[in-house]
Amino acid sequence: MQPRRQPPPAPRSGPGNPRPTAPLLALLLLLAPVVAPAGSRGAEDPAQPQDAGVPRRLLQQAARAALHFFNFRAGSPSALRVLAEVQEGRAWINPKEGCKVDVVFSTERYKPESLLQEGEGRLGKCSARVVFKNQKPRPAINVTCTRLIEKKKRQQEDYLLYKQMKQLKNPLEIVSIPDNHGHIDPYLRPIWDLAFLGSSYVMWEMTTQVSHYYLAQLTSVRQWKTNDDTIDFDYTVLLHELSTQEIIPCHIHLVWYPGKPLKVKYHCQELQTPEEASGTEEGSAVPTELSNF
Amino acid sequence: MRWTLFIGALIGSSICDREKFFGDQVFRINVRNGDEISKLSELVNSNNLKLDVWKSLSTFNRPVDVLVPSVSLQAVKSFLRSQGLEYAVAIEDLQALLDNEDEEMQQNEGQERRSNNFNYGAYHSLKAIYHEMDNIAADFPDLVRRVKIGHSFENRPMYVLKFSTGEGARRPAIWLNAGIHSREWISQATAIWTARKIVSDYQRDPAITSILEKMDIFLLPVANPDGYVYTQTQNRLWRKTRSLNPGSSCVGADPNRNWNASFAGKGASDNPCSEVYHGPHANSEVEVKSVVDFIQKHGNFKCFIDLHSYSQLLMYPYGYSAKKAPDAKELDKVARRAAKALASVSGTEYQVGPTCTTVYPASGSSIDWAYDNGIKFAFTFELRDTGTYGFLLPANQIIPTAEETWLGLKTIMEHVRDNLY
């Protein structure tokens, strides 16, 4: 297959590809880079990274994985980012080992259902190196982003969200967020944002070269009273995996306090379960409860 | 989602006297060991309390949901406390919740019935969509007819709207397919909007007028009616048909892996429980077969467009292989023009390319079948958005999506009109 011409706006290669430094060159030779996609024939020009032929999809997926990781690490539910546009990227693919992607992309604030306010049209810029090991989840990610929101403002918004969560009436009578028509009640937004943050961790951990996740819906929420002041809640999310089109329910337990690192434990249903089995919903998967620290 | 299951069963049931649940609550009770299980069973089995278990005991450390009638609330709470059983009130007033859910959809449908004004900026039931299709045909009898092309597995009618200005059989025709994957609600919503747009703009807009002068348009807004009803009553994220699979408790096949184009090839599954299960054989799904039979009998289709969501992509064959389609160059050019026209409305960016490399390998798909059967202009739209809401696209984006998509569709249809073969 001929390398596809990229549609505008295309991931542009720089006016001259920066020449790899010596260690990188050694790495390149070691990895024997080939042109993506998987299943295509042969290597083209093994000594150089291919960017003209790199499928846009791979770069986008790498960018999204990097953002899941970034959002989780930032630990701030009011400063979540989503992908705006891939700007440039390179990939090294070794059919036996995996795939390394360098990608530069722009981001915008995650604010579904809100009209952009003044100054919020600003885009942040990130660059990331994402390494997928064949068939293994938890891609290694190195990502840096320009600041999108002033630190003080972010802290204020986080604290506001924290207060809103603390004031919610318990037990929460949540059916689903968004509702089936895509609507999120404004007073439920803090729950959604925190759930999105926790889900970012899960989605990053589960991402592989071929599996990519989106958060489809939050189907249950339960907030626990805590002895300290942390926010502690359990929720169930439905993740949508694109290549298999599967919907994966995950139970997530999250503990958060503004400014502190997020603590997440989760268990996703792994196997296909019969849709119609009454009452049962568990597959025979071994629970994988992983906490970050 | 569990609530929706139960509520759906209630609303959809044929019980004459609909039960009321004022003040009834749903308790979520945590059982941590065998001892607690037997205590709970004792409670549930006591006749006079009239408890109803919604989600039953299967293993430890899984909560049990129990519907407690308002009269039994005190008794149950005392019992739970005295036995040290941990619980939470999951639903404080079941009737209020039911009333709320009903309200939105009923409001829409009530308004429509009263003023005969279908709200195109909202999602509708199958019944409402079919009713509006009928209205459109009644409003423009010289232009549109509602035609039944078959029925679904659960025996619901499959209706298309035929837009035709000419007499005579088999004028060159365009097929617009929507809602084949039931959870992609923006697809059905865009389709019904498009139907109204065609009739409104005929003889006002030169483009659609000239297209209809030369060709017929067939629009199938709900290619998977059973699935659509299921997403409204039981499971919002249902994708497949609702056909039964002998020997499996899993239901349905992926209707967009069921066409006879490299059937059972890459990117489809032979596991009935998979979301991309291709079915026992090509055209096994009656919904697919109905379309295939109709198109083949007609024999003069030049264009087939399939509307899906989400991802914002405009694709052409092939999905079943990375091989290049003979007309790829032309299709690519048309698709790029269409994407550009679409973007001109609100700036929504689509990516263009062949299915296999743009999204993923997928065999047995509708447009691959169409293309390999002589329908050159075969395209798939993956409509808004790119993942923020995904399938749950807010209703306030229906009209903006439909409006921009319309420009993309027209670009393609104009090209077909000017390049009939």
XYZ file of C-alpha atoms in Angstrom:
714
model
C 0.000 0.000 0.000
C 1.285 3.369 -0.914
C 1.912 5.742 1.952
C -1.267 7.720 2.269
C -1.207 11.413 1.663
C -2.153 13.009 4.910
C -5.332 15.067 4.927
C -5.012 18.655 6.149
C -4.101 19.462 8.834
C -1.419 16.896 8.471
C 1.175 15.822 10.952
C 3.873 17.851 9.365
C 7.417 16.670 9.465
C 9.770 19.509 10.196
C 11.576 21.207 7.341
C 14.355 18.753 7.924
C 14.079 15.715 10.097
C 16.434 16.285 12.997
C 19.220 13.808 12.620
C 19.144 11.201 15.296
C 21.866 11.405 17.878
C 24.274 8.513 18.139
C 22.491 6.532 20.872
C 19.215 7.029 19.079
C 20.762 5.831 15.846
C 21.924 2.696 17.580
C 18.438 2.262 18.935
C 16.990 2.732 15.479
C 19.223 0.128 13.974
C 18.356 -2.186 16.813
C 14.645 -1.669 16.380
C 14.665 -1.977 12.594
C 11.857 0.491 12.129
C 9.232 -0.232 9.547
C 6.382 1.716 8.169
C 3.126 1.288 10.017
C 0.426 -0.111 9.778
C 0.539 -3.577 11.176
C 0.080 -6.080 8.409
C 1.663 -3.969 5.720
C 4.445 -5.398 3.717
C 8.126 -4.883 4.302
C 10.384 -2.312 5.781
C 11.074 0.891 3.996
C 14.397 2.570 4.531
C 15.281 0.957 7.852
C 17.829 3.556 8.784
C 15.326 6.373 9.095
C 12.145 6.938 11.007
C 9.157 7.090 8.709
C 6.756 9.909 9.271
C 5.163 10.473 5.914
C 3.707 7.013 6.039
C 2.795 6.853 9.700
C -0.931 6.364 9.965
C -2.524 9.341 11.602
C -4.493 6.940 13.735
C -1.390 5.645 15.492
C -0.258 9.152 16.338
C -3.696 10.065 17.644
C -3.872 6.967 19.777
C -0.437 7.637 21.194
C -1.452 11.215 21.929
C -4.606 10.054 23.701
C -2.697 7.510 25.766
C -0.248 10.237 26.725
C -3.142 12.460 27.777
C -4.740 9.765 29.936
C -1.429 9.484 31.738
C -0.930 13.237 31.912
C -4.389 13.858 33.330
C -3.942 11.169 35.941
C -0.549 12.466 37.030
C -1.761 16.031 37.195
C -4.466 14.779 39.544
C -6.664 17.776 38.935
C -10.292 17.207 37.958
C -10.774 20.821 36.946
C -7.760 20.842 34.651
C -8.486 17.882 32.428
C -7.321 18.028 28.850
C -8.444 16.428 25.661
C -6.756 16.071 22.315
C -7.249 18.957 19.933
C -4.936 18.103 17.066
C -1.916 15.995 16.256
C 0.779 18.217 14.809
C 3.669 15.968 14.079
C 4.925 12.563 14.913
C 7.231 9.700 14.220
C 6.961 6.019 14.883
C 9.359 3.138 15.130
C 7.724 -0.211 14.805
C 9.345 -3.485 15.556
C 6.942 -6.313 14.804
C 8.434 -8.458 17.542
C 8.881 -5.911 20.276
C 6.387 -3.177 19.895
C 6.155 0.358 18.862
C 7.586 3.671 19.900
C 5.875 6.898 19.014
C 7.052 10.468 19.372
C 4.194 12.854 18.976
C 3.535 16.550 19.307
C -0.039 17.653 19.730
C -2.255 20.439 20.907
C -4.826 20.106 23.657
C -7.781 21.977 24.956
C -9.601 22.021 28.240
C -12.144 19.302 28.756
C -15.364 21.158 29.119
C -18.241 19.272 27.598
C -21.448 21.185 27.296
C -19.908 24.504 28.178
C -19.536 27.307 25.727
C -15.987 28.472 25.462
C -15.445 31.449 27.612
C -12.996 34.204 26.991
C -9.470 32.938 26.919
C -10.505 29.329 27.018
C -10.030 28.832 23.339
C -6.347 28.711 24.168
C -4.646 25.534 23.254
C -1.946 23.862 25.244
C 0.877 22.023 23.556
C 2.316 18.685 24.531
C 5.063 16.459 23.354
C 5.201 12.841 24.304
C 7.122 9.667 23.802
C 4.889 6.638 24.058
C 6.298 3.137 24.025
C 3.928 0.246 23.460
C 5.271 -3.194 24.245
C 3.646 -5.810 22.062
C 0.421 -7.151 23.522
C 1.199 -5.572 26.879
C -0.799 -2.795 28.465
C 0.563 0.137 30.463
C 2.568 1.932 27.749
C 5.608 3.746 29.033
C 4.926 7.429 28.700
C 7.022 10.529 28.944
C 4.931 13.606 28.397
C 5.349 17.307 28.942
C 2.759 19.950 28.306
C 2.745 23.699 28.367
C 0.669 25.142 31.115
C -2.914 25.795 30.154
C -4.278 27.182 33.381
C -2.530 29.207 36.046
C -1.649 27.099 39.032
C -3.556 29.282 41.453
C -6.685 29.223 39.349
C -6.456 25.467 39.028
C -6.103 25.061 42.773
C -9.095 27.289 43.359
C -11.225 25.342 40.933
C -10.142 22.040 42.413
C -11.051 23.255 45.848
C -14.417 24.468 44.615
C -15.075 21.086 43.108
C -14.011 19.441 46.334
C -16.503 21.522 48.275
C -19.276 20.721 45.800
C -18.581 17.025 46.208
C -18.617 17.278 49.992
C -21.973 19.020 49.858
C -23.680 16.404 47.759
C -26.578 14.708 49.399
C -25.844 11.155 50.303
C -26.742 8.556 49.188
C -26.498 9.719 45.644
C -29.426 8.747 43.477
C -27.538 8.457 40.294
C -28.876 6.470 37.415
C -26.279 7.402 34.854
C -24.019 10.250 33.824
C -24.424 11.413 31.141
C -28.030 10.347 30.855
C -29.003 8.371 27.798
C -29.543 11.578 25.856
C -26.027 12.811 26.591
C -27.009 15.349 29.193
C -25.040 16.009 32.384
C -26.837 17.928 35.118
C -24.658 20.867 36.190
C -24.680 19.823 39.831
C -23.422 16.395 38.808
C -20.456 17.749 36.858
C -18.014 17.440 39.780
C -18.814 13.745 40.013
C -18.291 13.308 36.330
C -14.996 15.215 36.307
C -13.610 13.183 39.176
C -14.800 9.981 37.531
C -13.116 11.038 34.309
C -9.904 11.619 36.239
C -10.019 8.215 37.862
C -10.944 6.583 34.578
C -7.916 8.193 32.958
C -5.730 6.069 35.158
C -7.632 2.938 34.214
C -7.621 3.764 30.526
C -3.905 4.466 30.511
C -3.160 1.197 32.274
C -5.291 -0.806 29.872
C -4.111 0.812 26.648
C -2.013 -1.309 24.316
C -0.880 -0.870 20.759
C -4.233 -2.155 19.570
C -6.612 -1.425 22.430
C -7.827 2.108 22.953
C -10.447 3.242 25.354
C -12.997 5.964 25.715
C -15.189 6.738 28.683
C -18.762 6.065 27.589
C -20.862 6.443 30.700
C -20.871 6.452 34.485
C -23.536 4.043 35.706
C -23.319 4.112 39.453
C -21.769 6.272 42.109
C -21.405 5.907 45.796
C -19.650 8.334 48.063
C -18.276 7.155 51.385
C -17.979 9.231 54.507
C -14.361 9.545 55.528
C -12.601 10.184 58.814
C -10.158 12.523 57.222
C -11.302 15.094 54.694
C -10.641 13.111 51.568
C -13.185 12.417 48.879
C -13.728 8.695 48.733
C -15.956 7.140 46.238
C -16.845 4.015 44.336
C -18.194 4.108 40.894
C -18.899 1.973 37.868
C -17.930 3.198 34.435
C -18.486 1.793 31.009
C -15.433 1.998 28.812
C -15.706 1.676 25.063
C -12.840 -0.114 23.343
C -12.644 0.955 19.756
C -11.112 -1.941 17.834
C -13.344 -4.619 19.345
C -16.271 -2.245 19.922
C -16.708 -3.822 23.317
C -18.218 -2.075 26.306
C -16.251 -2.864 29.424
C -17.703 -2.216 32.870
C -15.146 -1.246 35.488
C -15.547 -0.724 39.200
C -13.305 2.061 40.359
C -12.506 3.135 43.879
C -10.929 6.530 44.172
C -9.562 8.658 46.975
C -8.777 12.308 46.347
C -7.894 15.513 48.087
C -7.043 18.716 46.183
C -3.341 18.932 45.576
C -2.661 15.393 46.687
C -1.930 12.530 44.320
C -4.917 10.485 43.269
C -5.339 6.976 44.665
C -7.133 4.550 42.399
C -8.098 0.908 42.635
C -10.073 -0.771 39.937
C -11.474 -3.961 38.569
C -12.636 -4.276 35.000
C -14.724 -7.111 33.724
C -12.476 -9.040 31.412
C -14.362 -11.753 29.700
C -17.400 -11.669 27.518
C -20.416 -12.422 29.600
C -23.802 -13.528 28.360
C -25.934 -10.430 28.034
C -29.125 -11.985 29.158
C -28.016 -13.932 32.206
C -30.319 -12.784 34.947
C -28.594 -11.221 37.878
C -25.056 -12.331 37.123
C -22.670 -9.894 35.730
C -19.260 -11.189 36.612
C -17.116 -13.081 34.189
C -14.703 -15.643 35.446
C -11.817 -13.202 35.316
C -9.386 -12.946 38.154
C -9.808 -9.538 39.716
C -6.861 -7.328 39.007
C -6.773 -4.772 41.709
C -3.912 -2.434 41.165
C -3.201 0.630 43.146
C -0.763 3.224 42.031
C 1.018 3.937 45.291
C -28.090 0.701 33.979
C -29.693 -1.897 36.159
C -32.386 0.597 37.033
C -33.072 1.150 33.408
C -33.491 -2.572 32.971
C -36.129 -2.803 35.615
C -37.840 0.410 34.699
C -37.886 -0.538 31.063
C -39.529 -3.796 31.955
C -42.173 -1.913 33.867
C -42.924 0.604 31.189
C -42.853 -1.918 28.426
C -44.895 -4.503 30.235
C -48.428 -5.301 29.387
C -49.661 -5.222 32.947
C -52.985 -3.448 32.758
C -52.869 -1.898 36.179
C -49.566 -0.114 36.304
C -48.197 -0.345 39.831
C -47.346 2.797 41.695
C -44.295 3.083 43.907
C -44.845 6.202 45.972
C -42.394 6.300 48.847
C -40.970 2.916 48.015
C -37.233 2.732 48.380
C -34.475 0.544 47.039
C -31.995 -0.560 49.647
C -28.517 -1.629 48.678
C -27.437 -4.136 51.282
C -23.870 -5.284 51.693
C -23.367 -8.892 52.578
C -19.923 -9.872 53.635
C -20.242 -13.467 54.725
C -22.467 -16.501 54.926
C -23.905 -15.449 58.225
C -25.111 -12.177 56.774
C -26.529 -13.963 53.761
C -28.737 -16.133 55.922
C -29.872 -13.139 57.937
C -30.805 -11.355 54.746
C -32.591 -14.387 53.362
C -34.600 -14.528 56.528
C -35.655 -10.957 55.946
C -36.466 -11.359 52.313
C -38.458 -14.494 52.787
C -40.730 -13.089 55.436
C -44.066 -12.784 53.716
C -45.589 -9.825 55.449
C -42.833 -7.393 54.456
C -43.400 -7.922 50.723
C -39.803 -7.317 49.741
C -38.682 -7.666 46.167
C -35.120 -8.568 45.342
C -33.890 -6.674 42.288
C -30.379 -7.882 42.145
C -29.817 -11.107 43.889
C -27.187 -12.791 45.917
C -24.473 -14.391 43.929
C -21.251 -14.029 45.850
C -19.984 -12.333 48.952
C -18.983 -8.730 48.931
C -21.547 -7.926 46.281
C -24.413 -5.726 47.285
C -27.964 -6.947 47.032
C -30.629 -4.562 45.858
C -34.016 -4.891 47.455
C -37.177 -2.962 46.730
C -38.833 -2.099 50.017
C -42.448 -0.934 49.963
C -42.974 2.226 51.980
C -45.069 0.428 54.570
C -42.186 -1.891 55.402
C -39.453 0.719 55.637
C -39.321 0.988 59.404
C -39.418 -2.731 59.979
C -36.658 -3.367 57.491
C -34.407 -0.622 58.821
C -34.759 -1.913 62.386
C -33.998 -5.408 61.290
C -30.914 -4.399 59.342
C -29.579 -2.313 62.189
C -30.188 -4.940 64.795
C -28.432 -7.548 62.689
C -25.528 -5.247 61.909
C -26.165 -5.404 58.194
C -24.637 -2.531 56.284
C -26.956 -0.803 53.839
C -27.545 2.348 51.868
C -30.645 3.811 50.330
C -29.977 3.678 46.619
C -33.316 5.056 45.477
C -35.233 7.258 47.876
C -38.466 7.393 45.957
C -38.932 4.981 43.117
C -42.074 6.619 41.830
C -40.329 9.972 41.518
C -37.550 8.379 39.529
C -39.956 6.629 37.202
C -41.981 9.757 36.678
C -38.887 11.721 35.846
C -37.668 9.290 33.235
C -41.006 9.110 31.569
C -41.392 12.826 31.469
C -38.813 13.819 28.939
C -39.758 11.419 26.226
C -43.448 11.777 26.819
C -43.125 15.523 26.673
C -41.642 15.302 23.244
C -44.189 12.885 21.958
C -47.080 14.748 23.522
C -45.995 17.930 21.863
C -45.713 16.209 18.572
C -49.109 14.694 18.738
C -50.713 17.966 19.715
C -49.089 20.287 17.263
C -47.864 17.769 14.757
C -44.457 19.327 15.206
C -41.730 16.768 15.420
C -38.805 18.077 17.446
C -35.792 17.387 15.219
C -33.450 18.450 17.996
C -34.366 15.532 20.192
C -34.035 11.756 20.181
C -37.206 9.811 19.515
C -38.729 6.407 19.918
C -39.020 4.081 16.959
C -42.728 4.663 16.920
C -42.269 8.422 16.720
C -39.743 8.151 13.910
C -41.999 5.885 11.895
C -44.894 8.246 12.539
C -42.898 11.212 11.298
C -41.854 9.286 8.201
C -45.511 8.742 7.523
C -46.195 12.441 8.050
C -43.495 13.446 5.621
C -44.922 11.142 2.998
C -48.402 12.492 3.649
C -47.191 16.091 3.408
C -45.494 15.535 0.060
C -47.367 12.738 -1.684
C -46.001 13.583 -5.111
C -42.443 13.328 -3.945
C -42.261 10.782 -1.147
C -43.608 7.392 -0.341
C -43.036 5.310 2.786
C -42.194 1.811 1.629
C -41.941 -1.337 3.716
C -38.931 -3.342 2.590
C -39.123 -6.110 5.130
C -39.213 -6.757 8.841
C -36.811 -7.261 11.696
C -36.082 -10.399 13.708
C -38.672 -9.358 16.286
C -41.055 -8.618 13.432
C -40.938 -4.860 13.396
C -41.435 -3.244 9.994
C -38.442 -1.888 8.115
C -39.489 1.344 6.443
C -37.685 3.410 3.864
C -38.674 6.717 2.385
C -38.493 6.794 -1.377
C -37.943 10.250 -2.846
C -38.767 10.266 -6.526
C -39.821 12.856 -9.037
C -40.073 10.584 -12.004
C -42.222 7.855 -13.288
C -40.795 4.701 -14.707
C -39.007 1.893 -13.095
C -35.474 1.812 -11.863
C -34.179 5.329 -12.204
C -30.571 5.510 -11.023
C -30.752 5.596 -7.252
C -28.977 6.538 -4.045
C -29.274 4.530 -0.837
C -28.893 6.336 2.510
C -28.510 3.851 5.351
C -28.742 4.811 9.018
C -29.030 3.266 12.458
C -27.552 -0.095 11.588
C -25.721 0.034 14.922
C -28.475 0.880 17.324
C -26.462 2.759 19.958
C -25.271 5.327 17.415
C -28.331 7.490 17.976
C -27.005 10.503 16.087
C -27.278 8.374 12.941
C -31.043 7.783 13.120
C -31.563 11.369 14.268
C -29.548 12.756 11.362
C -31.451 10.548 8.945
C -34.911 11.729 9.903
C -33.723 15.354 9.815
C -32.329 14.697 6.355
C -35.672 13.323 5.211
C -37.388 16.538 6.227
C -34.580 18.564 4.664
C -34.970 16.885 1.292
C -38.667 17.629 1.072
C -38.252 21.166 2.379
C -35.522 22.056 -0.054
C -36.896 20.374 -3.139
C -37.677 23.094 -5.672
C -35.983 25.627 -3.456
C -32.404 24.465 -3.527
C -31.067 23.933 -7.059
C -28.663 21.206 -5.955
C -31.163 18.803 -4.412
C -33.711 19.680 -7.094
C -31.345 18.707 -9.884
C -30.263 15.573 -8.043
C -33.871 14.474 -7.714
C -34.526 15.293 -11.322
C -32.127 12.610 -12.386
C -32.146 10.123 -9.534
C -34.233 8.600 -6.772
C -33.182 8.651 -3.145
C -34.024 5.841 -0.727
C -33.558 6.615 2.944
C -33.583 3.949 5.669
C -33.417 5.821 8.991
C -33.551 2.749 11.242
C -31.805 -0.218 9.700
C -31.848 -2.073 13.028
C -35.224 -1.423 14.659
C -34.979 -4.174 17.297
C -31.628 -2.903 18.458
C -32.930 0.646 18.593
C -35.878 -0.284 20.760
C -33.505 -2.231 23.004
C -31.299 0.821 23.478
C -34.313 2.779 24.589
C -35.699 0.212 26.992
C -32.885 -1.980 28.258
C -29.361 -1.132 27.325
C -28.366 2.207 25.865
C -25.116 0.802 24.518
C -26.518 -2.126 22.553
C -24.989 -2.380 19.078
C -26.109 -5.548 17.340
C -29.387 -7.040 16.158
C -31.535 -8.987 18.602
C -31.531 -12.319 16.834
C -31.180 -15.420 18.954
C -28.057 -17.544 18.613
C -28.774 -21.250 19.038
C -26.531 -22.774 21.652
C -25.503 -19.456 23.108
C -27.038 -17.198 25.679
C -25.622 -14.238 23.839
C -27.956 -12.355 21.560
C -27.504 -10.682 18.224
C -25.039 -10.342 15.403
C -23.209 -7.260 14.195
C -25.260 -6.260 11.162
C -22.266 -4.462 9.708
C -20.215 -7.654 9.597
C -23.001 -9.698 8.095
C -22.870 -8.588 4.461
C -21.505 -10.843 1.775
C -18.134 -9.168 1.301
C -15.288 -11.297 2.576
C -17.762 -12.580 5.117
C -16.109 -13.953 8.278
C -12.790 -12.403 7.310
C -10.602 -10.029 9.272
C -12.074 -7.709 11.825
C -15.097 -9.844 12.651
C -15.650 -12.533 15.249
C -17.218 -15.971 15.235
C -18.134 -15.646 18.904
C -21.832 -14.815 19.376
C -20.937 -12.860 22.502
C -18.684 -10.476 20.608
C -19.833 -7.037 19.531
C -18.509 -7.812 16.073
C -19.986 -11.298 15.729
C -20.573 -11.776 12.021
C -23.494 -14.163 12.371
C -23.800 -17.786 11.242
C -23.629 -16.874 7.536
C -23.811 -13.873 5.251
C -27.241 -12.200 5.236
C -28.327 -14.351 8.176
C -29.689 -11.169 9.737
C -33.080 -10.498 8.227
C -32.475 -6.765 8.543
C -29.477 -7.047 6.253
C -31.149 -9.462 3.888
C -34.098 -7.110 3.418
C -31.820 -4.366 2.178
C -29.738 -6.673 0.003
C -32.821 -8.145 -1.647
C -34.343 -4.766 -2.280
C -31.196 -3.288 -3.803
C -30.514 -6.325 -5.952
C -34.073 -6.455 -7.204
C -33.929 -2.781 -8.075
C -30.669 -3.274 -9.894
C -29.800 0.363 -10.551
C -28.209 1.812 -7.440
C -25.203 4.033 -8.036
C -24.472 5.205 -4.524
C -24.644 3.706 -1.025
C -23.933 5.813 2.056
C -23.924 4.364 5.562
C -24.204 6.656 8.605
C -22.519 5.655 11.858
C -20.956 7.261 14.896
C -18.548 8.201 16.361
C -15.091 9.419 15.266
C -15.655 11.980 12.526
C -14.428 9.964 9.596
C -15.479 9.705 5.977
C -14.396 6.416 4.502
C -14.632 4.360 1.333
C -13.823 0.699 0.568
C -12.237 -1.497 1.521
C -12.617 -2.552 5.110
C -11.999 -6.214 4.529
C -8.529 -5.754 3.126
C -5.780 -3.189 2.780
C -5.886 -3.609 -0.990
C -6.701 -0.488 -2.919
C -10.136 -0.209 -4.477
C -9.961 0.373 -8.253
C -11.817 3.674 -7.854
C -9.975 4.722 -4.711
C -8.514 7.801 -6.305
C -11.859 9.183 -7.386
C -13.584 8.190 -4.160
C -10.847 9.831 -2.153
C -11.217 13.066 -4.087
C -14.978 13.139 -3.656
C -14.685 12.306 0.018
C -12.220 15.124 0.598
C -14.515 17.582 -1.118
C -17.398 16.337 0.984
C -15.386 16.637 4.201
C -14.417 20.153 3.266
C -18.031 21.105 2.616
C -19.028 19.561 5.920
C -16.330 21.481 7.789
C -17.457 24.751 6.263
C -20.545 24.798 8.480
C -19.109 24.587 12.020
C -15.470 23.700 11.536
C -16.006 20.037 12.328
C -13.020 18.134 11.002
C -13.334 14.748 9.408
C -10.543 12.460 8.339
C -10.784 10.714 5.024
C -9.507 7.387 3.790
C -10.206 3.723 3.117
C -11.879 1.911 5.999
C -9.195 -0.665 6.714
C -6.409 1.778 7.431
C -8.457 4.731 8.605
C -10.235 2.925 11.392
C -9.629 -0.839 11.382
C -10.049 -3.958 9.283
C -13.703 -4.927 9.058
C -15.068 -7.670 6.842
C -18.665 -8.178 5.843
C -19.444 -4.468 5.876
C -22.241 -2.789 3.989
C -20.215 -0.471 1.796
C -17.742 -3.170 0.784
C -20.673 -5.293 -0.336
C -22.208 -2.372 -2.198
C -18.953 -1.546 -3.920
C -18.210 -5.114 -4.942
C -21.731 -5.298 -6.344
C -21.341 -2.478 -8.768
C -22.323 0.460 -6.575
C -19.282 2.591 -7.142
C -19.985 5.525 -4.807
C -19.908 3.744 -1.479
C -19.090 5.745 1.653
C -19.294 5.445 5.415
C -19.708 8.467 7.641
C -18.682 8.207 11.253
C -20.489 11.236 12.629
C -19.735 13.374 15.721
C -17.936 13.394 18.060
C -14.364 12.178 18.630
C -14.908 10.633 22.037
C -15.954 13.340 24.491
C -19.522 12.046 24.488
C -19.127 9.221 21.993
C -22.406 7.407 21.529
C -24.140 9.618 24.077
C -24.042 12.731 21.935
C -26.189 15.435 23.540
C -29.410 16.207 21.736
C -28.382 19.817 21.271
C -25.812 18.593 18.756
C -28.319 16.774 16.550
C -29.237 19.676 14.332
C -25.692 21.051 13.966
C -24.511 17.551 13.065
C -27.325 16.984 10.597
C -26.788 20.358 8.973
C -23.100 19.854 8.358
C -23.571 16.254 7.281
C -26.133 17.409 4.759
C -23.500 19.434 2.943
C -21.245 16.395 2.828
C -24.058 14.223 1.506
C -24.992 16.754 -1.136
C -21.412 16.983 -2.358
C -21.356 13.247 -2.887
C -24.787 13.135 -4.480
C -23.923 15.966 -6.841
C -20.851 14.101 -7.960
C -22.921 10.982 -8.566
C -25.424 13.017 -10.548
C -22.647 14.371 -12.723
C -20.870 11.058 -13.116
C -23.568 8.523 -13.761
C -22.318 5.350 -15.275
